[in-house]
mmCIF file of C-alpha atoms in Angstrom:
data_model
loop_
_atom_site.group_PDB
_atom_site.id
_atom_site.type_symbol
_atom_site.label_atom_id
_atom_site.label_comp_id
_atom_site.label_asym_id
_atom_site.label_seq_id
_atom_site.Cartn_x
_atom_site.Cartn_y
_atom_site.Cartn_z
ATOM 1 C CA MET A 401 46.504 -67.471 2.240
ATOM 2 C CA ASN A 402 47.760 -69.394 5.554
ATOM 3 C CA SER A 403 47.703 -72.852 5.991
ATOM 4 C CA SER A 404 48.754 -73.318 9.482
ATOM 5 C CA SER A 405 46.677 -75.115 12.364
ATOM 6 C CA SER A 406 45.746 -71.956 14.259
ATOM 7 C CA ALA A 407 44.532 -70.412 10.212
ATOM 8 C CA ILE A 408 40.845 -70.148 10.602
ATOM 9 C CA ARG A 409 38.384 -68.570 8.385
ATOM 10 C CA LEU A 410 38.613 -64.604 7.366
ATOM 11 C CA GLN A 411 34.565 -64.064 7.849
ATOM 12 C CA LYS A 412 34.786 -65.846 11.477
ATOM 13 C CA ILE A 413 37.586 -64.042 12.109
ATOM 14 C CA LEU A 414 35.878 -60.535 11.710
ATOM 15 C CA SER A 415 33.315 -61.934 13.647
ATOM 16 C CA GLN A 416 35.097 -62.741 16.992
ATOM 17 C CA ALA A 417 37.045 -59.461 16.417
ATOM 18 C CA GLY A 418 33.017 -57.794 16.684
ATOM 19 C CA ILE A 419 33.760 -56.237 13.169
ATOM 20 C CA ALA A 420 30.317 -57.787 12.166
ATOM 21 C CA SER A 421 28.515 -60.716 12.122
ATOM 22 C CA ARG A 422 29.384 -63.409 9.790
ATOM 23 C CA ARG A 423 27.043 -62.747 6.913
ATOM 24 C CA ALA A 424 28.208 -59.019 7.496
ATOM 25 C CA ALA A 425 31.698 -59.954 7.532
ATOM 26 C CA GLU A 426 30.758 -62.011 3.642
ATOM 27 C CA LYS A 427 29.626 -58.863 2.112
ATOM 28 C CA LEU A 428 32.709 -57.009 3.233
ATOM 29 C CA ILE A 429 34.691 -59.597 1.911
ATOM 30 C CA GLU A 430 33.036 -59.553 -1.531
ATOM 31 C CA GLU A 431 32.945 -55.906 -1.603
ATOM 32 C CA GLY A 432 37.034 -55.958 -1.075
ATOM 33 C CA ARG A 433 37.429 -54.088 2.280
ATOM 34 C CA VAL A 434 39.480 -57.051 3.479
ATOM 35 C CA SER A 435 42.889 -57.459 3.218
ATOM 36 C CA VAL A 436 45.172 -59.867 4.283
ATOM 37 C CA ASN A 437 49.034 -59.043 4.074
ATOM 38 C CA GLY A 438 48.170 -56.560 1.836
ATOM 39 C CA HIS A 439 46.227 -58.576 -0.427
ATOM 40 C CA THR A 440 42.546 -57.351 -0.463
ATOM 41 C CA ILE A 441 39.938 -60.514 -0.926
ATOM 42 C CA ARG A 442 37.018 -61.335 -2.225
ATOM 43 C CA GLU A 443 36.698 -64.783 -2.210
ATOM 44 C CA MET A 444 35.160 -67.331 0.869
ATOM 45 C CA GLY A 445 36.780 -69.927 2.278
ATOM 46 C CA VAL A 446 40.018 -67.802 3.298
ATOM 47 C CA LYS A 447 41.710 -68.363 6.188
ATOM 48 C CA ALA A 448 44.137 -66.316 7.749
ATOM 49 C CA ASP A 449 45.797 -66.709 11.057
ATOM 50 C CA PRO A 450 44.538 -63.409 13.193
ATOM 51 C CA ALA A 451 47.945 -63.439 15.386
ATOM 52 C CA ALA A 452 50.178 -63.592 12.515
ATOM 53 C CA ASP A 453 48.744 -62.018 9.719
ATOM 54 C CA ASP A 454 48.307 -58.153 8.757
ATOM 55 C CA ILE A 455 44.246 -58.372 8.574
ATOM 56 C CA ARG A 456 42.391 -54.993 7.719
ATOM 57 C CA VAL A 457 39.150 -53.988 6.926
ATOM 58 C CA ASP A 458 38.962 -50.107 5.231
ATOM 59 C CA GLY A 459 42.623 -50.287 5.547
ATOM 60 C CA ARG A 460 42.838 -50.428 9.428
ATOM 61 C CA ARG A 461 44.253 -53.221 10.822
ATOM 62 C CA LEU A 462 42.612 -55.847 12.796
ATOM 63 C CA ARG A 463 42.554 -55.502 16.939
ATOM 64 C CA ALA A 464 40.530 -58.033 19.093
ATOM 65 C CA PRO A 465 37.528 -56.356 21.481
ATOM 66 C CA GLU A 466 38.884 -55.286 24.840
ATOM 67 C CA ARG A 467 36.278 -57.091 26.035
ATOM 68 C CA HIS A 468 32.278 -58.453 24.978
ATOM 69 C CA ARG A 469 29.301 -55.248 24.977
ATOM 70 C CA TYR A 470 26.078 -56.564 25.048
ATOM 71 C CA ILE A 471 23.860 -53.458 24.942
ATOM 72 C CA LEU A 472 20.013 -52.962 24.669
ATOM 73 C CA LEU A 473 18.911 -49.631 23.446
ATOM 74 C CA ASN A 474 15.427 -48.653 22.424
ATOM 75 C CA LYS A 475 15.727 -47.050 18.769
ATOM 76 C CA PRO A 476 13.655 -43.976 18.286
ATOM 77 C CA ALA A 477 12.224 -43.220 15.118
ATOM 78 C CA GLY A 478 13.956 -41.597 13.247
ATOM 79 C CA VAL A 479 17.355 -42.920 13.672
ATOM 80 C CA VAL A 480 19.223 -45.325 11.071
ATOM 81 C CA THR A 481 20.324 -48.842 12.328
ATOM 82 C CA THR A 482 23.387 -48.578 11.126
ATOM 83 C CA ARG A 483 27.703 -47.733 12.259
ATOM 84 C CA SER A 484 27.137 -44.690 9.716
ATOM 85 C CA ASP A 485 24.905 -43.101 7.383
ATOM 86 C CA PRO A 486 25.944 -41.346 3.772
ATOM 87 C CA GLN A 487 22.808 -38.624 4.136
ATOM 88 C CA ARG A 488 24.312 -38.282 7.715
ATOM 89 C CA ARG A 489 21.114 -39.068 9.703
ATOM 90 C CA GLN A 490 21.486 -39.895 13.174
ATOM 91 C CA THR A 491 22.548 -43.591 13.520
ATOM 92 C CA VAL A 492 21.752 -45.856 16.380
ATOM 93 C CA VAL A 493 25.441 -45.891 17.308
ATOM 94 C CA ASP A 494 25.335 -42.152 18.162
ATOM 95 C CA LEU A 495 23.456 -42.901 20.934
ATOM 96 C CA LEU A 496 25.607 -45.158 22.945
ATOM 97 C CA GLN A 497 27.568 -42.180 24.739
ATOM 98 C CA GLY A 498 30.844 -43.471 26.845
ATOM 99 C CA VAL A 499 30.613 -46.871 24.916
ATOM 100 C CA ARG A 500 34.024 -47.082 23.457
ATOM 101 C CA GLU A 501 33.996 -50.229 22.071
ATOM 102 C CA TYR A 502 33.051 -51.096 18.400
ATOM 103 C CA VAL A 503 29.604 -52.552 18.504
ATOM 104 C CA TYR A 504 27.425 -52.753 15.396
ATOM 105 C CA PRO A 505 23.266 -53.715 15.403
ATOM 106 C CA VAL A 506 22.369 -57.201 15.786
ATOM 107 C CA GLY A 507 19.585 -57.042 12.677
ATOM 108 C CA ARG A 508 17.332 -54.429 10.949
ATOM 109 C CA LEU A 509 15.136 -52.172 12.660
ATOM 110 C CA ASP A 510 13.777 -49.656 10.147
ATOM 111 C CA TYR A 511 13.834 -46.106 9.719
ATOM 112 C CA ASP A 512 10.092 -44.985 10.868
ATOM 113 C CA SER A 513 10.158 -47.832 13.613
ATOM 114 C CA GLU A 514 10.915 -47.855 17.096
ATOM 115 C CA GLY A 515 11.990 -50.623 20.139
ATOM 116 C CA LEU A 516 14.486 -53.032 21.390
ATOM 117 C CA LEU A 517 17.668 -53.412 19.065
ATOM 118 C CA ILE A 518 20.650 -55.225 20.674
ATOM 119 C CA LEU A 519 24.357 -54.185 19.751
ATOM 120 C CA THR A 520 27.552 -56.032 20.591
ATOM 121 C CA ASN A 521 30.453 -56.915 19.148
ATOM 122 C CA ASP A 522 30.209 -60.453 19.274
ATOM 123 C CA GLY A 523 30.029 -62.117 16.634
ATOM 124 C CA ASP A 524 29.079 -65.458 17.345
ATOM 125 C CA LEU A 525 25.670 -64.435 19.466
ATOM 126 C CA ALA A 526 24.972 -61.745 16.251
ATOM 127 C CA ALA A 527 25.099 -64.619 13.961
ATOM 128 C CA ARG A 528 23.325 -66.793 16.803
ATOM 129 C CA LEU A 529 20.550 -64.145 16.916
ATOM 130 C CA THR A 530 20.429 -63.638 12.708
ATOM 131 C CA HIS A 531 20.381 -66.721 10.922
ATOM 132 C CA PRO A 532 16.728 -67.856 10.011
ATOM 133 C CA ARG A 533 17.545 -71.436 11.354
ATOM 134 C CA HIS A 534 17.523 -70.644 15.025
ATOM 135 C CA GLU A 535 14.223 -69.051 14.836
ATOM 136 C CA VAL A 536 14.616 -66.043 17.258
ATOM 137 C CA GLU A 537 10.973 -64.757 18.002
ATOM 138 C CA ARG A 538 11.052 -60.983 17.948
ATOM 139 C CA THR A 539 7.484 -59.335 19.201
ATOM 140 C CA TYR A 540 5.909 -56.180 17.761
ATOM 141 C CA GLU A 541 3.295 -54.067 18.408
ATOM 142 C CA ALA A 542 1.743 -52.548 15.460
ATOM 143 C CA TYR A 543 -0.798 -49.729 15.762
ATOM 144 C CA LEU A 544 -2.610 -50.054 12.364
ATOM 145 C CA SER A 545 -5.368 -48.039 10.052
ATOM 146 C CA GLY A 546 -8.584 -49.720 11.050
ATOM 147 C CA THR A 547 -9.151 -52.390 13.321
ATOM 148 C CA PRO A 548 -8.459 -56.049 11.436
ATOM 149 C CA GLY A 549 -11.482 -58.371 11.926
ATOM 150 C CA ASN A 550 -10.963 -62.207 12.758
ATOM 151 C CA ASP A 551 -10.825 -63.025 9.333
ATOM 152 C CA ALA A 552 -7.433 -60.844 9.204
ATOM 153 C CA ILE A 553 -5.770 -62.625 11.957
ATOM 154 C CA ASP A 554 -6.739 -66.183 11.807
ATOM 155 C CA GLY A 555 -3.754 -67.307 11.510
ATOM 156 C CA ARG A 556 -3.577 -68.635 7.743
ATOM 157 C CA ARG A 557 -3.548 -65.232 6.234
ATOM 158 C CA THR A 558 -0.376 -64.272 8.079
ATOM 159 C CA MET A 559 1.396 -67.252 8.488
ATOM 160 C CA PRO A 560 4.158 -67.808 9.811
ATOM 161 C CA ALA A 561 3.861 -64.725 11.870
ATOM 162 C CA GLU A 562 1.728 -65.208 15.177
ATOM 163 C CA VAL A 563 -0.973 -61.940 15.660
ATOM 164 C CA ARG A 564 -3.036 -61.169 18.468
ATOM 165 C CA LEU A 565 -5.416 -58.263 18.733
ATOM 166 C CA LEU A 566 -4.588 -56.120 21.786
ATOM 167 C CA SER A 567 -6.975 -53.499 21.312
ATOM 168 C CA ARG A 568 -10.110 -52.032 18.746
ATOM 169 C CA GLY A 569 -9.495 -48.640 20.214
ATOM 170 C CA ALA A 570 -7.725 -45.832 18.587
ATOM 171 C CA ALA A 571 -3.727 -45.715 18.578
ATOM 172 C CA PRO A 572 -2.914 -43.833 22.395
ATOM 173 C CA ARG A 573 -1.362 -40.034 22.348
ATOM 174 C CA LYS A 574 2.030 -40.105 23.763
ATOM 175 C CA GLY A 575 1.657 -41.205 27.831
ATOM 176 C CA VAL A 576 -1.947 -41.853 27.686
ATOM 177 C CA PRO A 577 -2.681 -46.178 27.401
ATOM 178 C CA TYR A 578 -5.090 -46.955 24.931
ATOM 179 C CA GLU A 579 -8.595 -48.226 25.926
ATOM 180 C CA ARG A 580 -9.178 -52.121 25.049
ATOM 181 C CA GLY A 581 -12.619 -53.418 23.440
ATOM 182 C CA LYS A 582 -13.502 -50.000 21.459
ATOM 183 C CA GLY A 583 -14.347 -50.222 18.079
ATOM 184 C CA ALA A 584 -16.062 -52.932 16.115
ATOM 185 C CA PRO A 585 -13.865 -55.145 13.658
ATOM 186 C CA ASN A 586 -12.886 -53.989 10.392
ATOM 187 C CA ASP A 587 -14.344 -50.441 11.139
ATOM 188 C CA LYS A 588 -12.190 -47.807 9.280
ATOM 189 C CA ARG A 589 -12.403 -44.560 12.055
ATOM 190 C CA VAL A 590 -11.026 -46.295 14.760
ATOM 191 C CA ASN A 591 -7.210 -47.238 14.860
ATOM 192 C CA GLY A 592 -6.787 -51.510 16.205
ATOM 193 C CA VAL A 593 -3.444 -52.912 18.060
ATOM 194 C CA VAL A 594 -2.000 -55.938 17.029
ATOM 195 C CA LEU A 595 0.926 -58.323 18.960
ATOM 196 C CA ILE A 596 2.673 -60.216 15.855
ATOM 197 C CA THR A 597 5.571 -62.153 16.584
ATOM 198 C CA ILE A 598 7.986 -63.309 13.936
ATOM 199 C CA ARG A 599 10.583 -65.169 13.146
ATOM 200 C CA GLU A 600 12.681 -64.173 10.157
ATOM 201 C CA GLY A 601 13.680 -60.713 10.052
ATOM 202 C CA ARG A 602 12.854 -60.116 6.281
ATOM 203 C CA ASN A 603 12.874 -56.367 5.498
ATOM 204 C CA ARG A 604 9.756 -54.522 6.576
ATOM 205 C CA GLN A 605 7.719 -58.092 7.185
ATOM 206 C CA VAL A 606 5.826 -56.710 9.805
ATOM 207 C CA ARG A 607 4.379 -53.577 7.422
ATOM 208 C CA ARG A 608 4.059 -55.339 3.944
ATOM 209 C CA MET A 609 2.203 -58.304 6.077
ATOM 210 C CA CYS A 610 -0.299 -55.727 7.601
ATOM 211 C CA GLU A 611 -0.551 -53.606 3.950
ATOM 212 C CA ALA A 612 -1.526 -57.332 2.776
ATOM 213 C CA VAL A 613 -4.612 -57.604 5.311
ATOM 214 C CA GLY A 614 -5.743 -54.367 4.363
ATOM 215 C CA HIS A 615 -4.257 -52.530 7.094
ATOM 216 C CA PRO A 616 -1.171 -50.094 6.676
ATOM 217 C CA VAL A 617 0.825 -49.778 9.816
ATOM 218 C CA ARG A 618 0.747 -46.171 11.160
ATOM 219 C CA LYS A 619 3.198 -46.915 14.398
ATOM 220 C CA LEU A 620 5.346 -50.011 14.688
ATOM 221 C CA ARG A 621 7.480 -50.705 17.890
ATOM 222 C CA ARG A 622 9.295 -53.720 18.628
ATOM 223 C CA VAL A 623 9.238 -55.225 22.228
ATOM 224 C CA ARG A 624 11.033 -58.486 22.626
ATOM 225 C CA ILE A 625 13.727 -60.068 21.447
ATOM 226 C CA GLY A 626 13.517 -63.911 21.844
ATOM 227 C CA PRO A 627 13.918 -63.841 26.157
ATOM 228 C CA ILE A 628 14.432 -59.955 25.975
ATOM 229 C CA THR A 629 12.108 -57.259 26.544
ATOM 230 C CA ASP A 630 12.203 -53.881 28.390
ATOM 231 C CA ARG A 631 9.143 -51.819 29.369
ATOM 232 C CA HIS A 632 10.862 -49.307 31.480
ATOM 233 C CA LEU A 633 13.739 -48.178 28.932
ATOM 234 C CA ARG A 634 12.804 -45.076 26.849
ATOM 235 C CA PRO A 635 13.597 -44.229 23.440
ATOM 236 C CA GLY A 636 17.030 -43.051 23.475
ATOM 237 C CA GLU A 637 18.110 -45.075 26.753
ATOM 238 C CA TRP A 638 20.374 -48.258 26.636
ATOM 239 C CA ARG A 639 21.575 -50.423 29.290
ATOM 240 C CA GLU A 640 23.910 -53.378 29.732
ATOM 241 C CA LEU A 641 22.405 -56.952 28.896
ATOM 242 C CA THR A 642 22.608 -58.958 32.136
ATOM 243 C CA ARG A 643 24.560 -62.064 32.600
ATOM 244 C CA GLN A 644 21.860 -63.840 32.585
ATOM 245 C CA GLU A 645 19.741 -62.226 29.859
ATOM 246 C CA VAL A 646 23.151 -62.797 27.550
ATOM 247 C CA GLU A 647 23.430 -66.717 28.711
ATOM 248 C CA LYS A 648 19.932 -66.894 27.718
ATOM 249 C CA LEU A 649 20.517 -65.501 24.280
ATOM 250 C CA LYS A 650 23.316 -68.446 23.264
ATOM 251 C CA THR A 651 21.583 -71.326 24.909
ATOM 252 C CA GLY A 652 18.142 -70.267 22.757
ATOM 253 C CA LYS A 653 16.214 -70.612 25.774
ATOM 254 C CA VAL A 654 12.866 -68.579 25.039
ATOM 255 C CA GLU A 655 11.057 -67.840 28.063
ATOM 256 C CA LYS A 656 10.306 -64.157 29.238
ATOM 257 C CA LEU A 657 12.532 -62.714 31.650
ATOM 258 C CA LYS A 658 10.944 -60.173 33.747
ATOM 259 C CA SER A 659 10.960 -56.736 32.522
ATOM 260 C CA LYS A 660 13.611 -54.477 34.286
#
């Protein structure tokens, strides 16, 4: 649509403007929600010049973000990981009081799960964190029905995830730490806690994996994204990522940072 030297692919323009990650931008294009100079675009590969062309998403003209925002949110259970919800349920964006930039969640965290979630308007970083080839680790604490034995978490049945048993005791009540070492393997009367690390965020992957070994998830909490962790951030609270944290996400260094 534009062959000038300054023209770039449309999905990259949307990503850089903070509208969505590149993969999500491709879906917007396929759905016919993007137009360039009045023409609806539905095919991939179209190029445009963000400085010269009238680019719109859902009828709204594209503007470059004022500045990049990098937000770490502790999502509570019962909140939808999206910008808007047709059922009018509370969304993660509703929790970001005072954030005026158009940020969006990076990846997914299902309605019943809680834990760390990154929101940003930096499309390049969002693409890096979500594309499978980068193998960005995500770690979850899963409170299970029953306690899995060693045969269930020996690494063969749970590949490519890494699983470590944290507790053979019951899942903790709110504000009460669990007791380690309680219960016997495969005892259905007590509830084990496992730490699960995955590198590819397929839909409900952790829950389906635990169901497959006979121990459904009762409660799921994401505790780490790549090098980012924060045990002091309460459900519903958010903070800006530090410059150091953003740099580590961009460079792909996976060593853990100290919790704030």
